[in-house]
Tab-separated table of C-alpha atoms and ligand atoms in Angstrom:
chain	number	residue	atom	x	y	z
A	287	MET	CA	270.322	37.613	72.070
A	288	ILE	CA	273.364	37.568	69.537
A	289	ILE	CA	274.078	40.518	66.582
A	290	GLU	CA	275.252	39.783	64.212
A	291	ASP	CA	276.586	42.313	60.971
A	292	ASP	CA	275.440	41.735	57.562
A	293	ASP	CA	278.222	39.304	57.007
A	294	GLY	CA	277.125	36.978	59.596
A	295	GLN	CA	279.945	37.924	62.097
A	296	VAL	CA	279.258	38.636	65.753
A	297	GLN	CA	278.931	41.777	67.217
A	298	ASP	CA	277.206	41.383	70.393
A	299	ILE	CA	276.176	38.775	72.868
A	300	HIS	CA	273.723	39.205	74.978
A	301	ASP	CA	271.476	37.261	77.392
A	302	VAL	CA	267.934	38.236	77.726
A	303	PHE	CA	266.111	35.742	80.052
A	304	SER	CA	266.389	31.661	81.408
A	305	LEU	CA	263.250	29.958	81.953
A	306	GLN	CA	264.168	27.157	84.299
A	307	ARG	CA	260.768	24.546	84.863
A	308	ASN	CA	260.903	21.848	86.763
A	309	HIS	CA	257.439	20.697	87.078
A	310	PHE	CA	255.001	20.073	84.703
A	311	GLN	CA	251.944	21.584	85.370
A	312	PRO	CA	249.178	23.937	83.442
A	313	GLU	CA	250.050	27.300	84.965
A	314	GLN	CA	253.319	26.812	83.826
A	315	VAL	CA	252.744	26.189	80.045
A	316	GLY	CA	255.416	28.334	78.551
A	317	LEU	CA	256.569	31.921	79.094
A	318	THR	CA	254.483	33.474	81.459
A	319	LEU	CA	253.104	37.136	81.406
A	320	ALA	CA	255.617	38.225	83.610
A	321	GLU	CA	258.388	36.520	82.545
A	322	ALA	CA	257.951	37.503	78.254
A	323	LYS	CA	257.203	41.011	79.301
A	324	GLY	CA	260.204	40.825	81.142
A	325	THR	CA	261.853	39.867	77.490
A	326	LEU	CA	260.195	41.786	76.038
A	327	HIS	CA	261.950	44.245	77.307
A	328	GLY	CA	265.278	42.604	78.009
A	329	ILE	CA	265.017	42.679	74.048
A	330	GLN	CA	264.313	46.396	73.185
A	331	GLU	CA	266.683	47.553	75.482
A	332	ARG	CA	269.570	45.929	73.890
A	333	VAL	CA	268.030	46.100	70.088
A	334	VAL	CA	267.334	50.300	70.719
A	335	HIS	CA	269.985	50.478	72.006
A	336	HIS	CA	272.521	48.580	68.777
A	337	GLN	CA	270.100	50.884	66.798
A	338	VAL	CA	271.547	53.887	68.374
A	339	ASP	CA	274.757	53.188	68.798
A	340	ASP	CA	275.287	52.817	64.420
A	341	TYR	CA	273.020	55.484	64.047
A	342	LEU	CA	274.700	57.887	66.149
A	343	GLN	CA	278.417	56.157	64.153
A	344	ALA	CA	277.006	57.150	60.947
A	345	GLN	CA	276.630	61.086	63.291
A	346	ARG	CA	280.057	61.302	63.877
A	347	CYS	CA	281.482	61.743	61.119
A	348	CYS	CA	280.739	65.463	58.406
A	349	SER	CA	278.395	64.264	55.756
A	350	THR	CA	279.577	67.036	53.889
A	351	CYS	CA	283.507	66.620	54.396
A	352	GLY	CA	283.908	63.853	56.266
A	353	LYS	CA	286.162	64.475	58.997
A	354	PRO	CA	285.376	63.194	61.809
A	355	ARG	CA	282.331	65.695	64.466
A	356	ARG	CA	284.281	67.019	68.003
A	357	GLN	CA	281.957	65.740	70.808
A	358	LYS	CA	280.413	67.954	72.847
A	359	GLY	CA	279.439	65.405	75.431
A	360	THR	CA	275.891	63.843	76.127
A	361	HIS	CA	272.739	63.912	77.616
A	362	PRO	CA	270.092	60.936	79.366
A	363	LEU	CA	267.272	61.066	76.176
A	364	VAL	CA	265.023	59.321	77.728
A	365	TYR	CA	261.773	57.133	75.337
A	366	ARG	CA	258.731	55.563	75.529
A	367	THR	CA	257.871	52.528	73.560
A	368	LEU	CA	255.865	49.745	73.637
A	369	PHE	CA	258.593	47.869	75.102
A	370	GLY	CA	259.564	50.319	77.743
A	371	THR	CA	260.492	53.182	78.681
A	372	LEU	CA	265.046	53.824	77.578
A	373	ARG	CA	266.610	55.878	78.811
A	374	LEU	CA	269.730	56.147	75.799
A	375	ASP	CA	271.954	58.487	75.705
A	376	SER	CA	272.115	61.305	73.072
A	377	LEU	CA	274.703	62.763	72.146
A	378	ARG	CA	275.463	66.738	71.406
A	379	LEU	CA	277.918	66.695	67.949
A	380	TYR	CA	279.572	70.357	66.849
A	381	HIS	CA	278.833	71.014	63.344
A	382	CYS	CA	282.283	71.071	60.786
A	383	ARG	CA	284.102	73.851	60.909
A	384	CYS	CA	282.991	72.950	56.877
A	385	GLN	CA	279.812	74.245	57.688
A	386	GLN	CA	279.508	78.383	58.009
A	387	HIS	CA	275.787	78.533	58.935
A	388	GLY	CA	273.804	77.936	60.953
A	389	PRO	CA	273.371	76.834	65.425
A	390	ARG	CA	277.344	75.742	66.701
A	391	SER	CA	276.143	71.837	68.031
A	392	PHE	CA	273.357	69.739	67.551
A	393	SER	CA	272.011	66.662	69.332
A	394	PRO	CA	271.395	64.151	66.040
A	395	LEU	CA	269.172	60.991	68.257
A	396	ALA	CA	267.396	64.198	69.992
A	397	GLN	CA	266.025	65.227	65.834
A	398	LEU	CA	265.302	62.114	65.404
A	399	LEU	CA	263.357	61.377	68.226
A	400	ALA	CA	261.729	65.042	68.418
A	401	GLU	CA	258.351	62.903	69.559
A	402	ARG	CA	259.880	60.850	72.426
A	403	THR	CA	257.125	58.836	72.391
A	404	ALA	CA	256.964	55.884	69.905
A	405	PRO	CA	254.547	55.568	66.529
A	406	GLU	CA	253.532	52.741	67.776
A	407	LEU	CA	252.712	52.868	71.710
A	408	LEU	CA	251.065	56.222	70.420
A	409	TYR	CA	248.354	53.994	68.189
A	410	LEU	CA	247.474	52.281	70.646
A	411	GLU	CA	247.528	54.991	73.766
A	412	THR	CA	245.082	56.670	71.742
A	413	LYS	CA	243.636	53.681	69.716
A	414	TRP	CA	242.471	52.082	73.466
A	415	ALA	CA	241.454	55.940	74.750
A	416	ALA	CA	239.077	56.504	72.709
A	417	LEU	CA	237.637	53.550	73.092
A	418	ILE	CA	237.625	53.451	76.875
A	419	PRO	CA	237.549	55.380	79.982
A	420	TYR	CA	241.024	57.115	79.903
A	421	ARG	CA	242.205	54.845	83.912
A	422	ALA	CA	241.247	51.556	82.445
A	423	THR	CA	243.323	52.124	79.097
A	424	SER	CA	246.903	52.866	81.612
A	425	GLU	CA	245.757	50.113	82.984
A	426	LEU	CA	244.664	48.076	80.195
A	427	LEU	CA	248.459	48.566	78.904
A	428	ALA	CA	250.310	49.279	82.486
A	429	GLU	CA	248.958	44.680	82.696
A	430	VAL	CA	249.755	43.148	79.353
A	431	LEU	CA	253.300	45.468	77.875
A	432	PRO	CA	256.576	46.018	80.376
A	433	LEU	CA	256.078	49.598	80.203
A	434	GLU	CA	257.420	50.323	84.634
A	435	HIS	CA	255.282	52.719	85.254
A	436	ALA	CA	251.610	53.019	84.084
A	437	VAL	CA	250.701	55.549	81.796
A	438	ARG	CA	249.611	58.655	83.835
A	439	THR	CA	246.361	59.513	83.108
A	440	SER	CA	247.047	63.155	81.940
A	441	VAL	CA	249.193	61.439	79.581
A	442	LEU	CA	246.885	59.670	77.696
A	443	HIS	CA	244.414	62.525	77.427
A	444	HIS	CA	247.551	64.664	75.926
A	445	HIS	CA	248.235	62.607	73.853
A	446	VAL	CA	244.426	61.715	72.461
A	447	HIS	CA	244.937	65.484	71.585
A	448	LYS	CA	247.884	66.080	70.134
A	449	VAL	CA	247.355	63.065	67.536
A	450	ALA	CA	243.294	64.597	67.294
A	451	GLN	CA	244.238	67.866	66.745
A	452	ARG	CA	246.973	66.292	63.926
A	453	MET	CA	244.286	65.432	62.407
A	454	GLU	CA	241.929	68.159	62.273
A	455	GLY	CA	245.172	70.200	61.052
A	456	GLU	CA	245.013	68.042	57.767
A	457	LEU	CA	240.925	68.893	57.066
A	458	GLY	CA	240.915	70.225	54.200
A	459	GLU	CA	239.195	74.012	54.056
A	460	GLU	CA	235.936	74.107	54.410
A	461	ARG	CA	232.923	74.896	51.769
A	462	TYR	CA	229.687	76.818	50.787
A	463	LEU	CA	228.662	73.260	49.222
A	464	PHE	CA	230.821	70.304	48.024
A	465	ILE	CA	229.126	68.477	45.252
A	466	THR	CA	227.827	71.456	42.789
A	467	PRO	CA	225.751	71.167	39.610
A	468	ASP	CA	228.099	72.137	37.970
A	469	GLU	CA	230.149	68.712	38.860
A	470	HIS	CA	227.287	66.714	38.494
A	471	GLU	CA	227.071	67.459	34.789
A	472	GLU	CA	230.323	67.404	33.834
A	473	GLN	CA	229.416	63.184	34.688
A	474	SER	CA	227.278	62.172	31.327
A	475	LEU	CA	224.831	60.154	32.870
A	476	PRO	CA	224.071	59.463	36.417
A	477	ASP	CA	224.230	56.359	38.415
A	478	PRO	CA	221.787	53.757	38.214
A	479	ALA	CA	223.383	52.239	40.749
A	480	PRO	CA	220.997	52.280	44.304
A	481	PRO	CA	222.217	55.447	45.867
A	482	LEU	CA	224.526	55.504	49.073
A	483	ILE	CA	221.474	56.565	52.261
A	484	VAL	CA	222.767	58.977	55.128
A	485	GLY	CA	221.733	59.585	57.953
A	486	LEU	CA	222.080	62.581	61.349
A	487	ASP	CA	221.450	62.021	64.468
A	488	GLY	CA	221.492	63.617	67.517
A	489	GLY	CA	222.780	62.913	71.259
A	490	TYR	CA	224.167	64.548	73.706
A	491	VAL	CA	227.340	64.354	76.299
A	492	HIS	CA	227.810	65.873	80.174
A	493	SER	CA	229.093	69.058	80.256
A	494	CYS	CA	231.846	70.175	82.674
A	495	ASP	CA	230.864	73.942	81.601
A	496	GLN	CA	227.145	73.505	83.349
A	497	PRO	CA	226.837	74.128	86.870
A	498	ASN	CA	224.156	71.149	86.903
A	499	ARG	CA	223.127	68.343	85.534
A	500	GLN	CA	219.309	69.318	84.080
A	501	GLU	CA	221.399	72.317	82.457
A	502	GLY	CA	225.120	70.830	81.771
A	503	TRP	CA	224.101	68.841	78.399
A	504	PHE	CA	225.699	69.690	74.267
A	505	GLU	CA	225.276	67.891	72.351
A	506	VAL	CA	226.824	65.909	69.176
A	507	ILE	CA	225.507	65.134	65.703
A	508	VAL	CA	226.379	62.042	64.595
A	509	GLY	CA	226.556	60.691	60.816
A	510	LYS	CA	225.926	57.323	59.883
A	511	SER	CA	226.474	56.147	56.045
A	512	ILE	CA	225.351	53.123	54.437
A	513	THR	CA	226.608	51.712	50.475
A	514	PRO	CA	224.500	49.484	48.458
A	515	GLU	CA	226.950	47.434	49.865
A	516	GLY	CA	225.833	47.372	53.501
A	517	ASP	CA	229.816	49.225	54.566
A	518	THR	CA	229.414	51.416	57.098
A	519	LYS	CA	231.741	54.556	58.199
A	520	CYS	CA	230.514	57.097	60.260
A	521	VAL	CA	231.316	61.323	61.576
A	522	ALA	CA	230.492	63.450	64.664
A	523	PHE	CA	231.470	66.549	65.930
A	524	LEU	CA	229.888	69.437	67.757
A	525	HIS	CA	227.682	70.944	65.197
A	526	LYS	CA	228.316	74.160	67.228
A	527	ARG	CA	231.619	73.961	67.468
A	528	ASP	CA	232.858	72.916	64.187
A	529	SER	CA	233.698	75.121	61.413
A	530	LYS	CA	233.769	72.356	58.777
A	531	PRO	CA	231.049	69.909	59.800
A	532	LYS	CA	230.118	69.787	55.523
A	533	ARG	CA	233.750	68.867	55.195
A	534	ARG	CA	233.473	66.078	57.935
A	535	LEU	CA	231.285	64.608	55.760
A	536	PHE	CA	232.406	64.849	52.732
A	537	GLU	CA	235.118	63.232	54.055
A	538	LEU	CA	232.627	60.697	55.207
A	539	LEU	CA	231.352	60.165	51.511
A	540	LYS	CA	234.458	59.962	49.592
A	541	SER	CA	236.507	57.275	52.328
A	542	GLN	CA	233.125	55.454	51.130
A	543	GLY	CA	234.073	55.863	47.244
A	544	VAL	CA	230.812	58.537	46.667
A	545	HIS	CA	231.183	60.030	42.994
A	546	ALA	CA	229.785	63.119	41.877
A	547	ASN	CA	227.332	61.056	40.379
A	548	GLN	CA	226.597	58.787	42.539
A	549	PRO	CA	222.611	58.837	44.020
A	550	VAL	CA	223.049	59.671	47.591
A	551	THR	CA	220.472	60.013	50.115
A	552	PHE	CA	220.074	61.806	52.852
A	553	LEU	CA	217.873	60.943	56.048
A	554	SER	CA	217.142	63.569	58.836
A	555	GLY	CA	214.760	64.164	61.526
A	556	GLY	CA	214.035	67.713	60.009
A	557	GLY	CA	216.156	69.784	62.560
A	558	GLU	CA	216.822	72.976	60.700
A	559	THR	CA	220.551	72.963	61.990
A	560	VAL	CA	221.118	68.697	60.050
A	561	ARG	CA	218.850	69.433	57.161
A	562	ASN	CA	220.697	72.762	56.186
A	563	LEU	CA	223.982	70.739	56.515
A	564	GLN	CA	223.133	68.851	54.134
A	565	LEU	CA	221.272	70.907	51.737
A	566	TYR	CA	224.952	72.460	50.246
A	567	LEU	CA	227.404	69.320	51.091
A	568	ASN	CA	225.014	68.171	48.197
A	569	PRO	CA	221.532	70.066	46.690
A	570	LEU	CA	221.132	67.363	44.323
A	571	GLY	CA	221.185	64.495	46.219
A	572	GLU	CA	217.798	62.946	47.547
A	573	HIS	CA	216.696	64.753	50.625
A	574	LEU	CA	214.604	62.905	53.377
A	575	LEU	CA	212.722	63.499	56.831
A	576	ASP	CA	212.731	60.725	58.779
A	577	TRP	CA	209.309	58.509	59.029
A	578	PHE	CA	211.074	57.749	62.982
A	579	HIS	CA	210.786	61.103	64.017
A	580	LEU	CA	207.519	62.161	62.189
A	581	ALA	CA	205.616	59.337	63.611
A	582	MET	CA	207.413	60.218	67.093
A	583	LYS	CA	205.218	63.125	66.883
A	584	LEU	CA	202.051	62.317	65.468
A	585	THR	CA	202.183	59.762	69.261
A	586	VAL	CA	202.918	62.872	71.519
A	587	MET	CA	199.856	64.226	69.567
A	588	GLY	CA	198.285	61.111	70.385
A	589	GLN	CA	199.015	61.303	74.472
A	590	ARG	CA	198.014	64.231	74.991
A	591	ASN	CA	194.714	63.961	72.828
A	592	LYS	CA	193.929	60.539	75.407
A	593	GLY	CA	195.732	63.312	78.773
A	594	MET	CA	192.492	65.593	78.008
A	595	GLN	CA	189.679	62.576	78.537
A	596	LYS	CA	188.672	64.232	82.109
A	597	VAL	CA	188.700	68.213	81.542
A	598	GLU	CA	186.826	67.332	77.967
A	599	ALA	CA	184.627	66.347	75.538
A	600	ARG	CA	184.170	62.707	75.175
A	601	ASP	CA	182.906	63.328	71.089
A	602	LEU	CA	185.683	65.739	71.134
A	603	ILE	CA	189.093	63.258	72.169
A	604	THR	CA	186.983	60.656	69.346
A	605	ASP	CA	186.991	63.407	66.511
A	606	VAL	CA	190.455	64.810	67.383
A	607	ALA	CA	192.065	61.007	67.285
A	608	THR	CA	190.406	59.915	64.328
A	609	GLN	CA	191.497	63.562	62.620
A	610	LEU	CA	195.295	62.144	63.615
A	611	ASP	CA	194.850	58.777	62.209
A	612	SER	CA	193.726	59.806	59.300
A	613	LEU	CA	196.822	62.691	59.647
A	614	LYS	CA	198.860	59.927	60.182
A	615	HIS	CA	197.657	58.137	57.122
A	616	HIS	CA	198.071	61.409	54.609
A	617	LEU	CA	201.746	62.043	55.725
A	618	TRP	CA	202.573	57.813	55.211
A	619	ASN	CA	201.845	58.754	52.371
A	620	GLY	CA	203.789	61.892	51.495
A	621	ASN	CA	199.845	63.963	50.742
A	622	ILE	CA	201.121	67.460	52.340
A	623	THR	CA	198.479	69.360	50.824
A	624	GLN	CA	195.668	67.281	52.544
A	625	ALA	CA	198.057	66.727	56.330
A	626	LEU	CA	198.492	69.956	55.703
A	627	ARG	CA	194.478	71.156	56.029
A	628	LEU	CA	194.470	68.558	57.802
A	629	ILE	CA	196.609	69.714	60.610
A	630	ASP	CA	194.539	73.536	59.911
A	631	SER	CA	191.065	71.918	60.541
A	632	LEU	CA	192.764	70.274	63.984
A	633	GLN	CA	193.450	73.569	65.239
A	634	LEU	CA	190.378	75.028	64.391
A	635	LEU	CA	188.335	71.491	66.455
A	636	LEU	CA	190.300	72.608	69.085
A	637	LYS	CA	190.503	75.728	69.276
A	638	ASP	CA	188.194	77.987	71.567
A	639	ASP	CA	188.267	80.496	74.327
A	640	THR	CA	188.019	78.530	76.961
A	641	MET	CA	189.856	75.387	76.721
A	642	SER	CA	191.104	73.066	79.833
A	643	LEU	CA	195.335	73.321	80.710
A	644	GLU	CA	196.283	69.918	78.511
A	645	ARG	CA	193.498	71.786	75.136
A	646	LYS	CA	196.085	74.254	75.330
A	647	LYS	CA	199.138	72.428	75.264
A	648	LEU	CA	197.663	69.557	72.696
A	649	LEU	CA	197.097	72.652	70.368
A	650	LYS	CA	200.579	74.049	71.085
A	651	THR	CA	202.483	70.838	70.494
A	652	VAL	CA	199.786	70.808	66.763
A	653	ARG	CA	200.575	74.248	65.614
A	654	GLU	CA	203.719	73.866	66.006
A	655	PHE	CA	203.467	70.477	63.617
A	656	GLY	CA	202.520	72.147	61.656
A	657	GLY	CA	205.507	74.592	60.998
A	658	TYR	CA	207.134	71.834	61.098
A	659	ILE	CA	206.175	69.828	58.235
A	660	ALA	CA	205.676	73.060	56.492
A	661	THR	CA	208.909	73.781	56.858
A	662	ASN	CA	210.019	70.189	55.444
A	663	GLN	CA	207.401	68.919	53.792
A	664	GLN	CA	209.521	69.009	50.457
A	665	PHE	CA	211.999	66.465	51.912
A	666	ILE	CA	208.671	63.886	52.586
A	667	PRO	CA	208.751	61.029	50.427
A	668	ASP	CA	205.057	58.529	49.904
A	669	TYR	CA	207.274	56.405	53.225
A	670	GLY	CA	204.169	54.349	51.939
A	671	ASP	CA	205.717	53.443	48.824
A	672	ARG	CA	209.397	53.193	49.569
A	673	TYR	CA	208.368	50.828	52.637
A	674	ARG	CA	206.922	48.517	49.668
A	675	ASN	CA	209.553	48.634	47.763
A	676	GLU	CA	212.067	48.063	50.916
A	677	GLU	CA	213.512	51.232	50.632
A	678	THR	CA	215.081	52.956	54.563
A	679	ILE	CA	212.429	55.012	55.571
A	680	THR	CA	213.448	55.698	59.214
A	681	THR	CA	217.176	56.589	59.943
A	682	SER	CA	217.311	53.910	62.960
A	683	PHE	CA	220.387	53.513	62.002
A	684	VAL	CA	222.206	56.118	63.032
A	685	GLU	CA	220.053	55.675	66.977
A	686	SER	CA	222.942	52.057	66.705
A	687	ALA	CA	225.426	54.811	65.956
A	688	VAL	CA	224.824	57.341	68.364
A	689	ASN	CA	224.805	54.391	70.819
A	690	GLN	CA	228.501	53.300	69.952
A	691	VAL	CA	230.071	56.414	69.125
A	692	VAL	CA	228.854	58.818	72.150
A	693	SER	CA	226.619	57.027	74.584
A	694	LYS	CA	228.506	54.248	75.311
A	695	ARG	CA	232.128	56.177	75.760
A	696	PHE	CA	230.497	59.593	77.098
A	697	VAL	CA	227.209	58.678	79.016
A	698	LYS	CA	226.625	55.609	79.524
A	699	ALA	CA	228.250	54.327	83.782
A	700	GLN	CA	230.778	57.167	83.287
A	701	GLN	CA	230.598	59.753	85.722
A	702	MET	CA	233.315	62.444	83.043
A	703	ARG	CA	232.317	65.271	82.237
A	704	TRP	CA	233.903	66.840	78.756
A	705	SER	CA	234.377	70.131	77.926
A	706	GLN	CA	232.691	70.867	74.469
A	707	HIS	CA	236.874	70.879	72.841
A	708	GLY	CA	237.731	67.540	74.826
A	709	ALA	CA	234.402	65.683	73.391
A	710	HIS	CA	235.159	66.731	69.509
A	711	LEU	CA	238.868	65.437	69.866
A	712	LEU	CA	238.126	62.064	71.392
A	713	LEU	CA	235.091	62.339	68.807
A	714	GLN	CA	237.589	62.089	65.985
A	715	ILE	CA	239.692	59.384	67.270
A	716	ARG	CA	236.718	57.555	68.177
A	717	THR	CA	235.609	57.491	65.029
A	718	HIS	CA	238.276	56.725	62.687
A	719	VAL	CA	239.019	53.233	65.664
A	720	LEU	CA	235.205	52.170	64.842
A	721	ASN	CA	236.490	53.336	61.131
A	722	LYS	CA	239.244	51.031	61.422
A	723	ASP	CA	240.329	53.840	59.816
A	724	LEU	CA	242.961	55.242	62.402
A	725	ARG	CA	245.907	52.571	61.820
A	726	ALA	CA	246.600	54.072	58.036
A	727	ARG	CA	246.296	57.168	59.316
A	728	PHE	CA	249.299	55.922	61.195
A	729	GLN	CA	251.310	55.273	58.286
A	730	GLN	CA	250.547	58.389	56.337
A	731	TRP	CA	252.320	60.094	59.715
A	732	TYR	CA	255.131	57.182	59.527
A	733	PRO	CA	255.650	54.933	57.088
A	734	GLY	CA	257.717	52.279	58.289
A	735	MET	CA	254.510	51.621	59.868
A	736	ALA	CA	253.798	48.537	59.430
A	737	ALA	CA	249.662	47.616	58.873
A	738	GLU	CA	247.133	46.337	60.970
A	739	SER	CA	247.975	42.743	62.417
A	740	GLU	CA	245.471	42.243	64.983
A	741	PRO	CA	242.203	40.003	64.804
A	742	GLU	CA	239.453	41.165	63.546
A	743	MET	CA	237.750	42.065	65.941
A	744	GLN	CA	234.876	43.146	67.739
A	745	VAL	CA	234.959	46.027	69.819
A	746	ALA	CA	232.298	46.016	72.624
A	747	ALA	CA	234.306	49.034	74.525
B	272	ZN	ZN1	282.653	69.396	57.234
């Protein structure tokens, strides 16, 4: 390696690596991984030491009066880079006499490299830790990078939290409403463009706070938005802990290019938390109850009815089945009044002084369903009409997001239990990675960092 100055004068020559090949065989074509790692490490070491020398040289004189600063010795500084951990000599200098205030001495290198991990390495660590388990991340990085020692999983964990917390710190404040009628009126005419579709659903993560497996789960809300052009992005958070869920959703919509008068259609299963969240976020959006959730509840009632065969009269079961079919038909066409009437008559049909356990259960389910429809009635559209117009009626597209965002990293084949705080933070990085926004975030923090150069790839985490 030859290092030249700006005028092309050779400053330094180093032997970095040598290569010897005797036979031309497939396994000896070009560099092996070990040779490549050694080479990169060798280059990295020389380049960084040279950069450090240059930088410290420039610090030796007072920046105000130009007099040389006195030295106060050196101390070792360990700096972790993509291509190896480097031990650098950090020079300590006395401040010049012309500086009256502040401490007497300082370490310019220690100040410049305050984070002892290079941004590029931090980026790779957090990105991969968000996609695959911590241990696998550690092994993967050690296998392909000249790291000397694998990164400890506790260090990866710490870095993930640090990066996520930095993101959290930059998240804007929560508001009661985000898209208000005033803002809406300021815009002249509503955008005639097709709406952005937003779906919200929940997934479950195994908790480390609970004594046993059955009760040890907590819910994660996952949202996915789809632009009319088909671009998708996702967001995830623990609504029980999160103080800014609306802000998060708002940022998701903003990053999808939504402006105040753009039509947005929200779909959800009708749970109160999620419904309030989207209502307050954008009261002017279109809020729909997901047909899939609704149909599931009808299916459950149908099954309970069939389950009564051994203990109840056949006529009753047939009558209930007919009414359930009719109920489904009315709901599919958005006919709420008729649907609520049918639910009432179903209850009358089922209610009796003496009832089998099965019948009691069905009656309870029907009653709960009545409450569910009544609460959500303003969000029930004419599904049939939407379906014929090829408009979205279900949040099934969110299910794949729940699977991608939560299940694959947090649930499947992972024996790990999660703290709510830790899961929330990792989810923030994971959604950034899946949305392909992590690199841009790092570039905001480290403007000299290059844009992503990796090829477009399908991440199968
Ligand atoms: Zn000075």
